[in-house]
Amino acid sequence: MEIVPKQPTVKAPGERFTGDAWYDVIAAGQEPSRIRVNVVRFAPGARNAWHAHALGQTVHVTEGIGRIQSRGGDVTEIRPGDTIHTPPGEWHWHGAAPGHFMTHLAMWEGPGEGQGPESEWGDLVTDAEYNEPPAK
Ligand code: MN
């Protein structure tokens, strides 16, 4: 067993996030484990850039009100207790709703030996994209 002491919270980088977000690394498995778990805290209006995960991702909202969108889909409001799975290679973004903080667990897997990057990153989400009224 290994008890890992609390590590400092990391500010999410401006190239990949709009607004203020911070994360804590909860799990980053050593081979053969490829588990990745972060707790991510978004300030109101903050969101990550368009991105896709090689092996998909599961997001579980623990606090606040958020928004998520897949490329070509509706902006959707997400709330505590909601779990969202994005399949491998599906472009999407996630973040806080306007006027609300949002915290989620992000769970994904690193790629196997000799495979590509675990995530691909694209453009920042514009205000026009972000402010589209949620479908629900
Ligand atoms: Mn994601």
XYZ file of N, CA and C and ligand atoms in Angstrom:
409
model
N 0.853 -1.203 0.000
C 0.000 0.000 0.000
C 0.875 1.235 0.000
N 0.367 2.268 -0.664
C 1.071 3.551 -0.662
C 0.060 4.643 -0.354
N 0.330 5.390 0.676
C -0.527 6.546 0.971
C 0.193 7.777 0.435
N -0.409 8.390 -0.588
C 0.220 9.542 -1.235
C -0.295 10.798 -0.554
N 0.577 11.581 0.044
C 0.103 12.814 0.702
C -0.477 13.786 -0.319
N -1.372 14.616 0.126
C -1.962 15.656 -0.720
C -0.862 16.470 -1.393
N -0.981 16.595 -2.718
C -0.027 17.382 -3.492
C -0.625 18.760 -3.777
N 0.224 19.741 -4.107
C -0.325 21.064 -4.415
C -1.265 21.016 -5.622
N -2.297 21.821 -5.580
C -3.227 21.950 -6.698
C -2.529 22.675 -7.845
N -2.832 22.252 -9.066
C -2.170 22.778 -10.262
C -3.136 23.687 -11.019
N -2.659 24.866 -11.439
C -3.460 25.765 -12.281
C -3.493 25.199 -13.700
N -4.690 25.096 -14.250
C -4.822 24.573 -15.611
C -4.244 25.578 -16.603
N -3.496 25.104 -17.613
C -2.768 26.011 -18.509
C -3.688 26.788 -19.454
N -3.339 28.051 -19.685
C -4.144 28.944 -20.511
C -4.249 28.513 -21.971
N -3.295 27.708 -22.474
C -3.393 27.234 -23.862
C -4.534 26.239 -24.012
N -4.932 25.607 -22.906
C -5.942 24.553 -22.984
C -7.207 24.864 -22.202
N -7.224 26.023 -21.523
C -8.402 26.383 -20.726
C -8.696 27.861 -20.911
N -9.987 28.213 -20.915
C -10.438 29.598 -20.872
C -10.929 29.848 -19.449
N -10.491 30.951 -18.837
C -10.888 31.226 -17.467
C -10.047 30.428 -16.493
N -10.470 30.427 -15.242
C -9.655 29.838 -14.176
C -10.141 28.446 -13.818
N -9.227 27.496 -13.909
C -9.522 26.125 -13.500
C -8.279 25.557 -12.824
N -8.506 24.691 -11.888
C -7.409 24.060 -11.153
C -7.673 22.569 -11.088
N -6.610 21.777 -11.018
C -6.811 20.341 -10.885
C -5.861 19.711 -9.873
N -6.319 18.606 -9.332
C -5.518 17.749 -8.455
C -5.413 16.391 -9.131
N -4.201 15.877 -9.227
C -4.004 14.529 -9.755
C -4.287 13.542 -8.632
N -5.280 12.679 -8.866
C -5.664 11.695 -7.852
C -5.000 10.357 -8.133
N -4.911 9.994 -9.408
C -4.284 8.731 -9.783
C -3.621 8.885 -11.144
N -2.410 8.398 -11.259
C -1.679 8.354 -12.530
C -0.897 7.039 -12.496
N -1.573 5.972 -12.912
C -1.045 4.623 -12.732
C 0.290 4.382 -13.419
N 1.093 3.570 -12.775
C 2.345 3.107 -13.386
C 2.035 1.844 -14.182
N 2.655 1.674 -15.354
C 2.450 0.475 -16.172
C 2.561 -0.778 -15.313
N 1.706 -1.769 -15.539
C 0.741 -1.857 -16.641
C -0.552 -1.080 -16.403
N -0.734 -0.476 -15.242
C -1.932 0.346 -15.046
C -1.810 1.615 -15.878
N -2.904 2.041 -16.480
C -2.906 3.286 -17.255
C -4.005 4.218 -16.746
N -4.445 3.987 -15.506
C -5.534 4.798 -14.950
C -5.085 6.248 -14.773
N -6.005 7.157 -15.063
C -5.778 8.592 -14.830
C -7.052 9.139 -14.194
N -6.900 9.781 -13.045
C -8.042 10.428 -12.389
C -7.596 11.795 -11.885
N -8.314 12.823 -12.288
C -8.094 14.177 -11.774
C -9.397 14.707 -11.192
N -9.284 15.510 -10.139
C -10.401 16.369 -9.726
C -10.134 17.731 -10.349
N -11.130 18.263 -11.068
C -10.955 19.552 -11.751
C -12.004 20.520 -11.224
N -11.533 21.693 -10.826
C -12.429 22.733 -10.303
C -12.416 23.914 -11.269
N -13.598 24.253 -11.794
C -13.739 25.337 -12.755
C -14.431 26.520 -12.080
N -13.875 27.733 -12.243
C -14.558 28.955 -11.809
C -15.714 29.231 -12.775
N -16.680 30.057 -12.368
C -17.796 30.371 -13.263
C -17.303 30.809 -14.648
N -17.866 30.222 -15.689
C -17.510 30.579 -17.064
C -16.270 29.880 -17.602
N -15.510 29.217 -16.749
C -14.278 28.555 -17.211
C -14.616 27.239 -17.904
N -13.831 26.904 -18.901
C -14.014 25.634 -19.629
C -12.698 25.259 -20.297
N -12.575 23.975 -20.628
C -11.385 23.556 -21.358
C -11.595 23.744 -22.863
N -10.516 23.635 -23.620
C -10.555 23.780 -25.077
C -11.152 22.519 -25.689
N -11.482 22.601 -26.971
C -11.890 21.405 -27.710
C -10.783 20.362 -27.608
N -11.174 19.121 -27.302
C -10.180 18.058 -27.174
C -10.837 16.696 -27.346
N -10.011 15.677 -27.532
C -10.484 14.298 -27.682
C -9.510 13.379 -26.958
N -10.046 12.333 -26.341
C -9.224 11.382 -25.588
C -9.094 10.084 -26.387
N -7.870 9.602 -26.529
C -7.609 8.420 -27.368
C -8.474 7.233 -26.950
N -8.661 7.057 -25.653
C -9.416 5.902 -25.167
C -10.716 6.316 -24.485
N -11.170 7.548 -24.757
C -12.410 8.016 -24.152
C -12.183 8.555 -22.752
N -13.251 9.064 -22.145
C -13.161 9.660 -20.815
C -14.514 9.565 -20.126
N -14.468 9.397 -18.816
C -15.675 9.477 -18.000
C -15.527 10.680 -17.072
N -16.553 11.523 -17.063
C -16.589 12.710 -16.211
C -17.738 12.531 -15.231
N -17.488 12.790 -13.952
C -18.531 12.675 -12.929
C -18.582 13.983 -12.145
N -19.727 14.663 -12.216
C -19.873 15.977 -11.584
C -20.136 15.783 -10.094
N -19.361 16.500 -9.268
C -19.542 16.393 -7.813
C -20.116 17.663 -7.193
N -19.946 18.814 -7.839
C -20.432 20.073 -7.259
C -20.777 21.057 -8.361
N -21.736 21.928 -8.093
C -21.978 23.068 -8.970
C -22.831 22.737 -10.178
N -22.733 23.597 -11.188
C -23.464 23.418 -12.442
C -22.469 23.611 -13.583
N -22.510 22.699 -14.556
C -21.559 22.753 -15.649
C -22.209 22.676 -17.003
N -21.364 22.685 -18.009
C -21.792 22.538 -19.400
C -20.819 21.607 -20.107
N -21.370 20.857 -21.068
C -20.534 19.969 -21.873
C -21.108 19.933 -23.283
N -20.247 19.750 -24.265
C -20.711 19.688 -25.659
C -19.779 18.789 -26.458
N -20.357 17.946 -27.299
C -19.594 17.190 -28.289
C -19.631 17.950 -29.597
N -18.616 17.800 -30.410
C -18.556 18.457 -31.724
C -19.809 18.110 -32.519
N -20.557 19.141 -32.946
C -21.769 18.921 -33.724
C -23.009 18.692 -32.891
N -22.866 18.611 -31.560
C -24.015 18.367 -30.687
C -24.428 19.610 -29.936
N -25.487 19.481 -29.133
C -25.986 20.599 -28.334
C -25.108 20.814 -27.102
N -25.047 22.072 -26.646
C -24.508 22.345 -25.314
C -25.500 21.766 -24.310
N -25.013 21.037 -23.313
C -25.886 20.377 -22.345
C -25.448 20.739 -20.931
N -26.427 21.064 -20.089
C -26.130 21.376 -18.693
C -25.883 20.083 -17.920
N -24.883 20.094 -17.050
C -24.576 18.921 -16.221
C -24.544 19.329 -14.748
N -25.002 18.398 -13.904
C -25.177 18.692 -12.475
C -24.601 17.575 -11.620
N -24.444 17.831 -10.303
C -23.873 16.819 -9.415
C -24.602 15.479 -9.533
N -23.815 14.421 -9.614
C -24.358 13.080 -9.790
C -24.390 12.625 -11.224
N -24.332 13.576 -12.177
C -24.307 13.195 -13.595
C -22.954 12.579 -13.945
N -22.991 11.537 -14.763
C -21.782 10.889 -15.284
C -21.864 10.923 -16.805
N -20.819 11.415 -17.432
C -20.813 11.567 -18.883
C -19.653 10.750 -19.444
N -19.937 9.908 -20.418
C -18.866 9.165 -21.089
C -18.681 9.710 -22.490
N -17.465 10.083 -22.819
C -17.149 10.480 -24.192
C -16.316 9.359 -24.807
N -16.746 8.844 -25.961
C -16.045 7.710 -26.566
C -14.682 8.099 -27.134
N -13.849 7.111 -27.430
C -12.526 7.379 -27.984
C -12.600 8.285 -29.207
N -11.781 9.338 -29.203
C -11.659 10.205 -30.370
C -12.761 11.219 -30.551
N -13.759 11.254 -29.677
C -14.854 12.224 -29.835
C -14.435 13.591 -29.295
N -14.492 14.593 -30.183
C -14.097 15.958 -29.796
C -15.190 16.569 -28.930
N -14.789 17.246 -27.862
C -15.744 17.813 -26.897
C -15.037 18.836 -26.010
N -15.837 19.528 -25.205
C -15.276 20.385 -24.143
C -16.193 20.277 -22.933
N -15.693 20.651 -21.756
C -16.505 20.687 -20.543
C -16.036 21.813 -19.636
N -16.951 22.333 -18.832
C -16.590 23.425 -17.927
C -17.749 23.822 -17.051
N -17.562 24.950 -16.362
C -18.589 25.477 -15.471
C -19.647 26.224 -16.280
N -20.846 26.306 -15.736
C -21.894 27.149 -16.333
C -21.597 28.615 -15.989
N -22.169 29.546 -16.751
C -22.013 30.960 -16.392
C -22.581 31.196 -14.986
N -21.821 31.850 -14.135
C -22.321 32.190 -12.803
C -22.261 31.073 -11.778
N -21.675 29.944 -12.131
C -21.600 28.812 -11.200
C -20.224 28.154 -11.249
N -19.715 27.797 -10.083
C -18.551 26.910 -10.048
C -18.998 25.510 -10.469
N -18.041 24.703 -10.888
C -18.332 23.282 -11.160
C -17.079 22.475 -10.857
N -17.273 21.363 -10.160
C -16.185 20.420 -9.895
C -16.571 19.070 -10.461
N -15.624 18.441 -11.159
C -15.863 17.075 -11.617
C -14.621 16.208 -11.433
N -14.880 14.903 -11.357
C -13.819 13.912 -11.484
C -13.667 13.633 -12.974
N -12.450 13.570 -13.461
C -12.186 13.171 -14.844
C -11.373 11.876 -14.793
N -11.878 10.848 -15.480
C -11.260 9.520 -15.442
C -11.007 9.061 -16.864
N -9.783 8.703 -17.160
C -9.439 8.224 -18.494
C -8.249 7.291 -18.388
N -7.801 6.780 -19.535
C -6.652 5.890 -19.551
C -5.567 6.461 -20.445
N -4.356 6.299 -20.012
C -3.231 6.607 -20.882
C -3.143 5.556 -21.981
N -2.476 5.890 -23.086
C -2.331 4.923 -24.178
C -1.315 3.851 -23.799
N -1.364 2.732 -24.509
C -0.379 1.674 -24.296
C 0.990 2.083 -24.832
N 1.963 1.255 -24.542
C 3.336 1.486 -25.009
C 3.371 1.738 -26.513
N 4.073 2.779 -26.935
C 4.272 3.025 -28.358
C 3.065 3.601 -29.072
N 1.997 3.894 -28.346
C 0.821 4.506 -28.971
C 0.912 6.028 -28.856
N -0.025 6.697 -29.498
C 0.019 8.163 -29.575
C -0.313 8.821 -28.241
N -0.535 10.140 -28.276
C -0.847 10.879 -27.052
C -2.204 10.470 -26.482
N -2.354 10.596 -25.158
C -3.622 10.180 -24.549
C -4.753 11.142 -24.877
N -4.426 12.399 -25.181
C -5.452 13.371 -25.572
C -4.898 14.267 -26.669
N -5.811 14.717 -27.551
C -5.464 15.696 -28.580
C -6.179 16.987 -28.224
N -5.509 18.124 -28.418
C -6.097 19.414 -28.050
C -6.205 20.314 -29.262
N -7.344 21.055 -29.342
C -7.592 21.966 -30.460
C -7.819 23.382 -29.972
N -8.718 24.079 -30.668
C -8.967 25.491 -30.382
C -9.669 25.687 -29.041
N -9.435 26.857 -28.447
C -10.220 27.267 -27.289
C -11.682 27.408 -27.699
N -12.582 27.182 -26.747
C -14.027 27.330 -26.992
C -14.357 28.820 -26.992
N -14.930 29.303 -28.088
C -15.233 30.737 -28.182
C -16.403 31.089 -27.260
N -16.549 32.384 -26.981
C -17.687 32.822 -26.174
C -19.001 32.474 -26.876
N -19.025 32.591 -28.226
C -20.255 32.270 -28.974
C -20.616 30.795 -28.806
N -19.619 29.915 -28.876
C -19.889 28.486 -28.669
C -20.360 28.239 -27.234
N -19.645 28.847 -26.292
C -19.940 28.611 -24.877
C -21.323 29.136 -24.493
N -21.708 30.278 -25.066
C -22.951 30.938 -24.645
C -24.194 30.460 -25.382
N -24.025 29.471 -26.240
C -25.208 28.852 -26.881
C -26.113 28.331 -25.756
N -27.415 28.637 -25.779
C -28.270 28.186 -24.681
C -28.281 26.656 -24.623
N -28.125 26.079 -23.421
C -28.158 24.612 -23.315
C -29.481 24.048 -23.794
N -29.413 22.910 -24.468
C -30.618 22.251 -24.974
C -31.476 21.761 -23.821
N -30.840 21.412 -22.702
C -31.579 20.972 -21.505
C -30.722 21.129 -20.278
Mn -12.584 15.616 -21.848
